[in-house]
Amino acid sequence: MPMGRRTFLGLLAAAPALAAPGRADAAQRPPMSGSGCALGTCLEMHHLEIEPRVGAVVESGRFTRLTPEYSLQWSSFEPTEGRYRFAPVDRLVAYARHAGATVQGHALLWEQGTPGWGTPDWVKARLAEAPDWGLVRRRFETVLGRYGTAIPLWTVVNEPIETSDRADGLRANAFLRAFGPGYIPAAFETAQELAPGARLMLNEYALEYENPVDRARRRAALKLVEGLKSRGLRIDAFGVQGHLELAKGKLDRRGLGGFLRDLADLGVEVHVTELDVLEHDRTLSLEARDARVADTTARFLDIVLDEPAVTSVTTWGITDRLSWLRGDFAAISQEVGAEMHHAMNRGLPFDARVAPKPMARALAGALDTRLAAL
Ligand code: G3I
């Protein structure tokens, strides 16, 4: 029985905000200025067939940003040269209109070496033969030509940082090997030319914790944004993915807060683009596990929402059942039995049966949502 609009709103509106430790309860904080902070999620249209209750949650009216989880990635969108899979993205854009949401384009360029993820093997092979920017330009022309006005915000380059690869902190991916570091400004320049009305974003992960790697990644990311700005390029936004990991220890309130402030001082808006939580001890009771996930969510959001430049929070999914963290993709379409229900990662707002968890309440509380007024 799909969850009704009132049920979901009633749930979140009634939910006591989990007070983030060390700060006044979200309710006592001044309400978010202006439009507050938009809430979004990633989605693929076939998810709605597998689990219709996801549609009820998305259509509750609270999720005003939708990101295609993978169907816009080059590897899914053009698996072989010249053979495009427009349908999943066309359907999501149409669905977003119906659900009163806007789509965030993810991602024009992403190559992380993970075989098949982001950039298709045929492109990597061609770039290894010859550094043909025309190949990249055609990708931008096809995607932005079709969606450049329907989709107002684009991840132009996803995950370009890898501080262990090079002194400048850039990932030695197929684009860098073919074109050098200049591929990043060239990508922003091309996107700016082909979608002049869209907002252009750089998106990164592992920026959130108190450790040398995250600290180095924040430094490299800031240097990259400063470099793009100094060339007069339009980088309107930065995406902090927000893939939280309980095993990574303490969130870096000073480091992350300062990083967001530095981005804001550069005139860059910030979006949390892929919020979820990877557990590290699934032997605990579901109640204890859910409390840990909600607590880290509340702590993270308390840090990021302290920065007015943060204008949206997107969770990387609605239900644990469809999360990339759940493991084997094949089982997604199976019914969720009790043992699977306990075994899978519980890092999204709703559990495998789309029942809200404390993380949903932490999210609602932290966003100072106006659900009660809806
Ligand atoms: O649905 C098909 C299934 O029918 C098929 O049997 C199976 C094996 O081929 O593939 C399934 O689709 C896969 C899909 O995940 C399932 O959810 C795609 O091939 C696979 O490419 C896709 O992976 C996505 C990955 O990005 C690569 O695009 C993940 O869903 C998605 O969560 C992940 O998201 C990334 C962000 O884009 C960037 N930040 C990190 C984040 C997590 O890795």
Short mmCIF file of C-alpha atoms and ligand atoms in Angstrom, two decimals:
data_model
loop_
_atom_site.label_atom_id
_atom_site.label_comp_id
_atom_site.label_asym_id
_atom_site.label_seq_id
_atom_site.Cartn_x
_atom_site.Cartn_y
_atom_site.Cartn_z
CA MET A 1 0.00 0.00 0.00
CA PRO A 2 1.90 3.13 -1.12
CA MET A 3 2.59 5.64 1.60
CA GLY A 4 0.13 8.52 1.39
CA ARG A 5 1.27 12.12 1.16
CA ARG A 6 -0.16 12.95 4.57
CA THR A 7 1.49 9.92 6.18
CA PHE A 8 4.94 10.96 5.06
CA LEU A 9 4.47 14.63 5.86
CA GLY A 10 2.78 13.80 9.12
CA LEU A 11 5.66 11.54 10.06
CA LEU A 12 8.35 14.07 9.36
CA ALA A 13 6.42 17.05 10.68
CA ALA A 14 5.70 15.28 13.95
CA ALA A 15 9.21 13.91 14.27
CA PRO A 16 11.18 15.59 17.03
CA ALA A 17 14.35 16.97 15.49
CA LEU A 18 17.33 15.08 16.82
CA ALA A 19 19.34 17.80 18.53
CA ALA A 20 22.78 17.81 16.97
CA PRO A 21 25.29 17.44 19.77
CA GLY A 22 26.97 20.61 21.01
CA ARG A 23 24.46 22.99 19.40
CA ALA A 24 21.04 24.30 20.11
CA ASP A 25 18.27 22.10 18.83
CA ALA A 26 17.50 22.70 15.18
CA ALA A 27 14.16 24.16 16.20
CA GLN A 28 15.88 26.96 18.15
CA ARG A 29 18.18 27.89 15.27
CA PRO A 30 17.00 30.84 13.17
CA PRO A 31 14.88 29.46 10.29
CA MET A 32 16.80 28.99 7.06
CA SER A 33 16.81 32.23 5.17
CA GLY A 34 14.79 32.59 2.01
CA SER A 35 14.03 29.31 0.35
CA GLY A 36 15.89 27.44 3.10
CA CYS A 37 17.60 24.34 1.88
CA ALA A 38 16.12 22.13 -0.85
CA LEU A 39 15.92 18.39 -0.31
CA GLY A 40 16.66 15.93 -3.10
CA THR A 41 17.44 12.33 -3.85
CA CYS A 42 18.93 10.25 -6.62
CA LEU A 43 16.51 8.15 -8.63
CA GLU A 44 16.26 5.86 -11.66
CA MET A 45 12.81 5.45 -13.16
CA HIS A 46 12.93 1.65 -13.00
CA HIS A 47 13.29 2.01 -9.22
CA LEU A 48 9.63 3.11 -9.16
CA GLU A 49 8.63 -0.19 -10.77
CA ILE A 50 10.70 -2.21 -8.32
CA GLU A 51 9.48 -0.28 -5.28
CA PRO A 52 6.39 1.92 -5.92
CA ARG A 53 6.51 3.31 -2.38
CA VAL A 54 9.60 5.30 -3.43
CA GLY A 55 7.30 7.22 -5.79
CA ALA A 56 4.95 8.07 -2.93
CA VAL A 57 7.85 9.47 -0.90
CA VAL A 58 9.30 11.43 -3.84
CA GLU A 59 5.86 12.73 -4.82
CA SER A 60 5.15 13.88 -1.26
CA GLY A 61 6.40 17.24 -2.50
CA ARG A 62 9.41 17.43 -0.17
CA PHE A 63 11.97 16.20 -2.69
CA THR A 64 12.43 19.08 -5.11
CA ARG A 65 15.75 17.89 -6.62
CA LEU A 66 16.20 14.60 -8.49
CA THR A 67 19.58 13.28 -9.67
CA PRO A 68 19.81 10.33 -12.10
CA GLU A 69 21.81 7.75 -10.15
CA TYR A 70 23.70 6.58 -13.24
CA SER A 71 21.66 6.86 -16.48
CA LEU A 72 23.30 10.15 -17.47
CA GLN A 73 26.82 8.79 -16.97
CA TRP A 74 28.62 8.46 -20.28
CA SER A 75 28.90 4.69 -19.84
CA SER A 76 25.13 4.27 -19.42
CA PHE A 77 24.13 7.04 -21.82
CA GLU A 78 26.32 6.02 -24.78
CA PRO A 79 27.49 2.46 -24.06
CA THR A 80 28.79 2.14 -27.62
CA GLU A 81 29.76 5.00 -29.91
CA GLY A 82 26.76 6.78 -31.40
CA ARG A 83 24.22 4.48 -29.68
CA TYR A 84 22.44 6.65 -27.12
CA ARG A 85 20.09 5.57 -24.32
CA PHE A 86 18.00 8.71 -23.98
CA ALA A 87 14.87 7.05 -22.56
CA PRO A 88 15.80 6.73 -18.86
CA VAL A 89 16.86 10.39 -18.68
CA ASP A 90 13.93 11.60 -20.82
CA ARG A 91 11.58 9.76 -18.46
CA LEU A 92 13.24 11.17 -15.33
CA VAL A 93 13.06 14.75 -16.66
CA ALA A 94 9.35 14.29 -17.45
CA TYR A 95 8.72 12.64 -14.06
CA ALA A 96 10.50 15.45 -12.22
CA ARG A 97 8.15 17.96 -13.82
CA HIS A 98 5.19 15.84 -12.64
CA ALA A 99 6.65 15.57 -9.13
CA GLY A 100 7.37 19.31 -8.90
CA ALA A 101 11.14 18.75 -8.84
CA THR A 102 14.12 19.84 -10.93
CA VAL A 103 16.81 17.48 -12.20
CA GLN A 104 20.52 17.80 -11.39
CA GLY A 105 22.71 16.66 -14.27
CA HIS A 106 25.22 14.02 -13.13
CA ALA A 107 27.79 13.91 -14.62
CA LEU A 108 29.22 15.20 -17.88
CA LEU A 109 32.71 13.81 -17.19
CA TRP A 110 33.67 11.16 -14.66
CA GLU A 111 36.49 8.69 -15.03
CA GLN A 112 37.69 6.96 -11.96
CA GLY A 113 39.22 3.84 -13.42
CA THR A 114 36.36 1.73 -12.00
CA PRO A 115 35.76 -0.43 -15.07
CA GLY A 116 32.60 0.67 -16.85
CA TRP A 117 31.62 3.31 -14.29
CA GLY A 118 31.40 6.86 -15.60
CA THR A 119 33.29 6.67 -18.91
CA PRO A 120 32.76 3.75 -21.29
CA ASP A 121 35.72 1.61 -22.27
CA TRP A 122 35.42 2.59 -25.94
CA VAL A 123 36.05 6.26 -25.03
CA LYS A 124 39.03 5.36 -22.83
CA ALA A 125 40.47 3.31 -25.69
CA ARG A 126 40.03 6.17 -28.19
CA LEU A 127 41.59 8.71 -25.82
CA ALA A 128 44.53 6.38 -25.21
CA GLU A 129 45.13 6.34 -29.00
CA ALA A 130 44.74 10.09 -29.59
CA PRO A 131 43.79 13.06 -27.36
CA ASP A 132 40.70 13.96 -29.41
CA TRP A 133 38.78 16.73 -27.60
CA GLY A 134 36.15 16.42 -30.34
CA LEU A 135 35.04 13.19 -28.63
CA VAL A 136 34.44 15.09 -25.39
CA ARG A 137 32.83 18.01 -27.18
CA ARG A 138 30.40 15.68 -28.92
CA ARG A 139 29.43 14.22 -25.50
CA PHE A 140 28.68 17.73 -24.24
CA GLU A 141 26.84 18.74 -27.43
CA THR A 142 24.61 15.62 -27.31
CA VAL A 143 23.76 15.85 -23.60
CA LEU A 144 23.51 19.63 -23.24
CA GLY A 145 21.81 19.94 -26.62
CA ARG A 146 19.04 17.67 -25.33
CA TYR A 147 18.88 18.62 -21.62
CA GLY A 148 20.83 21.87 -21.30
CA THR A 149 17.74 23.96 -20.60
CA ALA A 150 15.56 21.30 -18.90
CA ILE A 151 18.32 20.60 -16.33
CA PRO A 152 19.48 23.79 -14.54
CA LEU A 153 22.48 22.43 -12.58
CA TRP A 154 25.26 20.19 -13.94
CA THR A 155 28.15 18.28 -12.47
CA VAL A 156 30.64 19.15 -15.22
CA VAL A 157 33.51 17.12 -13.74
CA ASN A 158 32.95 14.47 -11.09
CA GLU A 159 35.74 13.41 -8.70
CA PRO A 160 38.82 14.99 -10.36
CA ILE A 161 40.83 14.88 -7.11
CA GLU A 162 43.19 12.08 -6.04
CA THR A 163 45.96 13.47 -3.82
CA SER A 164 48.04 10.32 -4.04
CA ASP A 165 48.34 10.55 -7.83
CA ARG A 166 50.09 13.88 -8.46
CA ALA A 167 51.56 16.89 -6.68
CA ASP A 168 48.64 19.06 -7.84
CA GLY A 169 46.22 16.56 -6.26
CA LEU A 170 44.48 15.78 -9.55
CA ARG A 171 43.38 12.25 -10.39
CA ALA A 172 45.45 10.77 -13.21
CA ASN A 173 42.33 9.65 -15.09
CA ALA A 174 41.88 9.03 -18.83
CA PHE A 175 41.07 12.71 -19.49
CA LEU A 176 44.11 13.97 -17.62
CA ARG A 177 46.35 11.49 -19.37
CA ALA A 178 44.98 12.57 -22.75
CA PHE A 179 44.72 16.34 -22.30
CA GLY A 180 46.67 17.23 -19.13
CA PRO A 181 45.15 19.24 -16.22
CA GLY A 182 43.66 21.60 -18.81
CA TYR A 183 40.81 19.14 -19.40
CA ILE A 184 39.01 20.58 -16.38
CA PRO A 185 38.90 24.25 -17.44
CA ALA A 186 38.22 23.09 -21.01
CA ALA A 187 35.23 21.10 -19.75
CA PHE A 188 33.83 24.10 -17.88
CA GLU A 189 34.45 26.35 -20.89
CA THR A 190 32.65 23.91 -23.21
CA ALA A 191 29.72 23.53 -20.81
CA GLN A 192 29.47 27.30 -20.40
CA GLU A 193 29.36 27.73 -24.19
CA LEU A 194 26.78 24.98 -24.79
CA ALA A 195 24.53 25.63 -21.77
CA PRO A 196 24.94 29.34 -20.99
CA GLY A 197 21.88 29.38 -18.73
CA ALA A 198 22.84 26.39 -16.59
CA ARG A 199 24.79 26.42 -13.33
CA LEU A 200 28.06 24.50 -13.44
CA MET A 201 29.39 22.37 -10.59
CA LEU A 202 32.44 20.38 -9.51
CA ASN A 203 31.53 17.35 -7.35
CA GLU A 204 33.82 15.53 -4.88
CA TYR A 205 33.86 12.98 -2.07
CA ALA A 206 35.96 12.29 1.08
CA LEU A 207 36.03 15.89 2.31
CA GLU A 208 34.21 15.44 5.60
CA TYR A 209 36.51 13.85 8.15
CA GLU A 210 39.32 14.73 10.54
CA ASN A 211 42.17 12.87 8.81
CA PRO A 212 45.16 13.78 6.59
CA VAL A 213 43.57 12.44 3.39
CA ASP A 214 40.30 14.36 3.67
CA ARG A 215 42.26 17.44 4.71
CA ALA A 216 44.55 17.15 1.68
CA ARG A 217 41.54 16.58 -0.58
CA ARG A 218 39.82 19.73 0.72
CA ARG A 219 43.00 21.72 0.06
CA ALA A 220 43.37 20.34 -3.47
CA ALA A 221 39.68 20.92 -4.25
CA LEU A 222 39.84 24.53 -3.06
CA LYS A 223 43.00 25.13 -5.11
CA LEU A 224 41.25 23.72 -8.16
CA VAL A 225 38.21 25.98 -7.69
CA GLU A 226 40.45 29.02 -7.13
CA GLY A 227 42.33 28.16 -10.30
CA LEU A 228 39.16 27.92 -12.37
CA LYS A 229 37.88 31.20 -10.93
CA SER A 230 41.22 32.94 -11.58
CA ARG A 231 40.88 31.99 -15.26
CA GLY A 232 37.54 33.76 -15.33
CA LEU A 233 35.62 30.51 -15.78
CA ARG A 234 32.11 30.15 -14.43
CA ILE A 235 32.12 27.56 -11.67
CA ASP A 236 28.87 28.33 -9.92
CA ALA A 237 28.68 25.46 -7.46
CA PHE A 238 30.60 22.80 -5.59
CA GLY A 239 29.13 19.43 -4.66
CA VAL A 240 30.15 17.86 -1.35
CA GLN A 241 29.01 14.29 -1.89
CA GLY A 242 28.56 13.42 1.77
CA HIS A 243 29.15 9.66 1.60
CA LEU A 244 29.61 9.35 5.37
CA GLU A 245 31.42 6.34 6.85
CA LEU A 246 31.07 5.41 10.51
CA ALA A 247 34.49 3.72 10.40
CA LYS A 248 36.20 7.04 9.50
CA GLY A 249 35.92 8.50 12.99
CA LYS A 250 35.22 12.16 13.66
CA LEU A 251 33.65 14.60 11.25
CA ASP A 252 35.86 17.68 10.90
CA ARG A 253 33.69 20.56 12.05
CA ARG A 254 36.51 23.13 11.74
CA GLY A 255 38.04 21.74 8.57
CA LEU A 256 34.81 21.11 6.68
CA GLY A 257 33.18 24.31 7.98
CA GLY A 258 36.21 26.34 6.95
CA PHE A 259 36.28 24.68 3.52
CA LEU A 260 32.63 25.59 2.92
CA ARG A 261 33.28 29.15 4.07
CA ASP A 262 36.26 29.44 1.69
CA LEU A 263 34.07 28.24 -1.20
CA ALA A 264 31.36 30.73 -0.25
CA ASP A 265 33.98 33.52 -0.13
CA LEU A 266 34.82 32.61 -3.74
CA GLY A 267 31.14 33.16 -4.61
CA VAL A 268 30.47 29.44 -5.05
CA GLU A 269 27.21 27.89 -3.83
CA VAL A 270 27.45 24.47 -2.19
CA HIS A 271 25.26 21.41 -2.57
CA VAL A 272 25.37 18.19 -0.55
CA THR A 273 24.94 15.84 -3.50
CA GLU A 274 25.08 12.18 -2.38
CA LEU A 275 24.35 11.88 1.35
CA ASP A 276 24.30 8.36 2.77
CA VAL A 277 26.04 6.50 5.60
CA LEU A 278 28.20 3.38 5.39
CA GLU A 279 27.88 1.43 8.63
CA HIS A 280 30.73 -0.57 10.04
CA ASP A 281 29.10 -2.75 12.69
CA ARG A 282 25.97 -4.55 11.57
CA THR A 283 26.01 -6.94 14.51
CA LEU A 284 24.29 -4.35 16.71
CA SER A 285 20.52 -4.16 17.11
CA LEU A 286 18.68 -2.36 14.32
CA GLU A 287 17.73 0.31 16.87
CA ALA A 288 21.37 0.92 17.85
CA ARG A 289 22.49 0.92 14.22
CA ASP A 290 19.78 3.39 13.19
CA ALA A 291 20.64 5.67 16.10
CA ARG A 292 24.29 5.79 14.99
CA VAL A 293 23.32 6.57 11.40
CA ALA A 294 20.92 9.31 12.51
CA ASP A 295 23.48 10.79 14.90
CA THR A 296 26.20 11.08 12.27
CA THR A 297 23.65 12.49 9.80
CA ALA A 298 22.59 15.13 12.34
CA ARG A 299 26.22 16.01 13.14
CA PHE A 300 27.14 16.33 9.46
CA LEU A 301 24.09 18.44 8.61
CA ASP A 302 24.69 20.61 11.66
CA ILE A 303 28.12 21.46 10.22
CA VAL A 304 27.09 22.01 6.60
CA LEU A 305 23.81 23.82 7.27
CA ASP A 306 25.70 26.32 9.40
CA GLU A 307 26.97 27.65 6.06
CA PRO A 308 24.29 29.76 4.26
CA ALA A 309 25.99 28.95 0.91
CA VAL A 310 24.72 25.36 1.26
CA THR A 311 21.46 25.45 -0.67
CA SER A 312 20.48 21.80 -1.15
CA VAL A 313 20.91 18.36 0.39
CA THR A 314 20.48 15.32 -1.83
CA THR A 315 20.44 11.84 -0.33
CA TRP A 316 21.90 9.10 -2.49
CA GLY A 317 18.60 7.28 -2.53
CA ILE A 318 15.44 6.96 -0.46
CA THR A 319 15.47 3.34 0.69
CA ASP A 320 18.26 1.01 1.82
CA ARG A 321 16.90 -1.59 -0.58
CA LEU A 322 18.05 0.37 -3.64
CA SER A 323 21.24 1.83 -2.20
CA TRP A 324 24.56 1.29 -3.94
CA LEU A 325 25.80 0.33 -0.49
CA ARG A 326 23.50 -2.67 -0.32
CA GLY A 327 25.97 -4.77 -2.34
CA ASP A 328 24.86 -7.17 -5.03
CA PHE A 329 22.80 -5.31 -7.61
CA ALA A 330 21.12 -8.47 -8.88
CA ALA A 331 19.14 -8.92 -5.65
CA ILE A 332 17.50 -5.48 -5.90
CA SER A 333 14.39 -6.86 -7.58
CA GLN A 334 13.98 -9.70 -5.06
CA GLU A 335 11.55 -9.43 -2.16
CA VAL A 336 13.36 -8.36 1.02
CA GLY A 337 13.32 -11.24 3.51
CA ALA A 338 14.05 -10.82 7.22
CA GLU A 339 17.70 -11.86 7.01
CA MET A 340 18.36 -9.55 4.05
CA HIS A 341 16.52 -6.77 5.90
CA HIS A 342 18.97 -7.09 8.78
CA ALA A 343 22.08 -7.72 6.67
CA MET A 344 21.95 -4.75 4.32
CA ASN A 345 23.46 -1.37 5.07
CA ARG A 346 21.01 1.04 6.76
CA GLY A 347 22.42 4.34 5.50
CA LEU A 348 19.39 6.03 3.91
CA PRO A 349 16.31 7.74 5.42
CA PHE A 350 13.94 4.82 4.76
CA ASP A 351 14.55 1.13 5.40
CA ALA A 352 14.25 -1.70 2.85
CA ARG A 353 10.47 -1.70 3.28
CA VAL A 354 10.38 2.10 2.91
CA ALA A 355 9.58 2.64 6.57
CA PRO A 356 11.13 5.88 7.89
CA LYS A 357 14.09 5.56 10.25
CA PRO A 358 15.60 8.02 12.72
CA MET A 359 17.79 9.28 9.84
CA ALA A 360 14.61 10.61 8.15
CA ARG A 361 13.79 12.54 11.31
CA ALA A 362 17.34 13.84 11.64
CA LEU A 363 17.15 15.01 8.03
CA ALA A 364 13.78 16.73 8.51
CA GLY A 365 14.90 18.37 11.73
CA ALA A 366 18.21 19.62 10.36
CA LEU A 367 16.62 21.10 7.25
CA ASP A 368 14.28 23.29 9.39
CA THR A 369 11.64 22.00 6.98
CA ARG A 370 8.30 23.80 6.71
CA LEU A 371 6.45 20.52 6.47
CA ALA A 372 3.87 21.53 9.04
CA ALA A 373 2.90 24.49 6.88
CA LEU A 374 2.52 22.40 3.71
O1 G3I B 1 20.37 -2.28 -13.11
C1 G3I B 1 21.43 -3.02 -13.74
C2 G3I B 1 21.15 -4.52 -13.67
O2 G3I B 1 19.99 -4.81 -14.43
C3 G3I B 1 22.37 -5.29 -14.21
O3 G3I B 1 22.13 -6.68 -14.05
C4 G3I B 1 23.61 -4.85 -13.43
C5 G3I B 1 24.87 -5.56 -13.89
O4 G3I B 1 25.23 -5.04 -15.16
O5 G3I B 1 23.82 -3.44 -13.60
C6 G3I B 1 22.72 -2.72 -13.04
O6 G3I B 1 22.95 -1.32 -13.20
C7 G3I B 1 24.06 -0.88 -12.43
C8 G3I B 1 23.53 0.10 -11.38
O7 G3I B 1 24.62 0.72 -10.65
C9 G3I B 1 22.62 -0.63 -10.36
O8 G3I B 1 22.23 0.31 -9.39
C10 G3I B 1 25.00 -0.15 -13.37
O9 G3I B 1 25.56 -1.11 -14.26
C11 G3I B 1 26.10 0.50 -12.56
O10 G3I B 1 26.92 1.30 -13.42
C12 G3I B 1 25.49 1.43 -11.53
O11 G3I B 1 26.54 1.94 -10.72
C13 G3I B 1 26.34 3.28 -10.24
C14 G3I B 1 27.71 3.95 -10.20
O12 G3I B 1 27.64 5.24 -9.59
C15 G3I B 1 28.29 4.09 -11.60
O13 G3I B 1 27.50 4.96 -12.35
C16 G3I B 1 25.71 3.24 -8.86
O14 G3I B 1 24.36 2.79 -8.97
C17 G3I B 1 25.73 4.64 -8.25
O15 G3I B 1 25.23 4.61 -6.92
C18 G3I B 1 27.15 5.19 -8.24
O16 G3I B 1 27.08 6.49 -7.74
C19 G3I B 1 28.36 7.15 -7.58
C20 G3I B 1 28.22 8.58 -8.08
O17 G3I B 1 27.86 8.56 -9.44
C21 G3I B 1 29.53 9.33 -7.87
N1 G3I B 1 29.93 9.31 -6.44
C22 G3I B 1 30.05 7.94 -5.92
C23 G3I B 1 28.73 7.19 -6.08
C24 G3I B 1 28.81 5.82 -5.49
O18 G3I B 1 29.79 5.07 -6.17
#
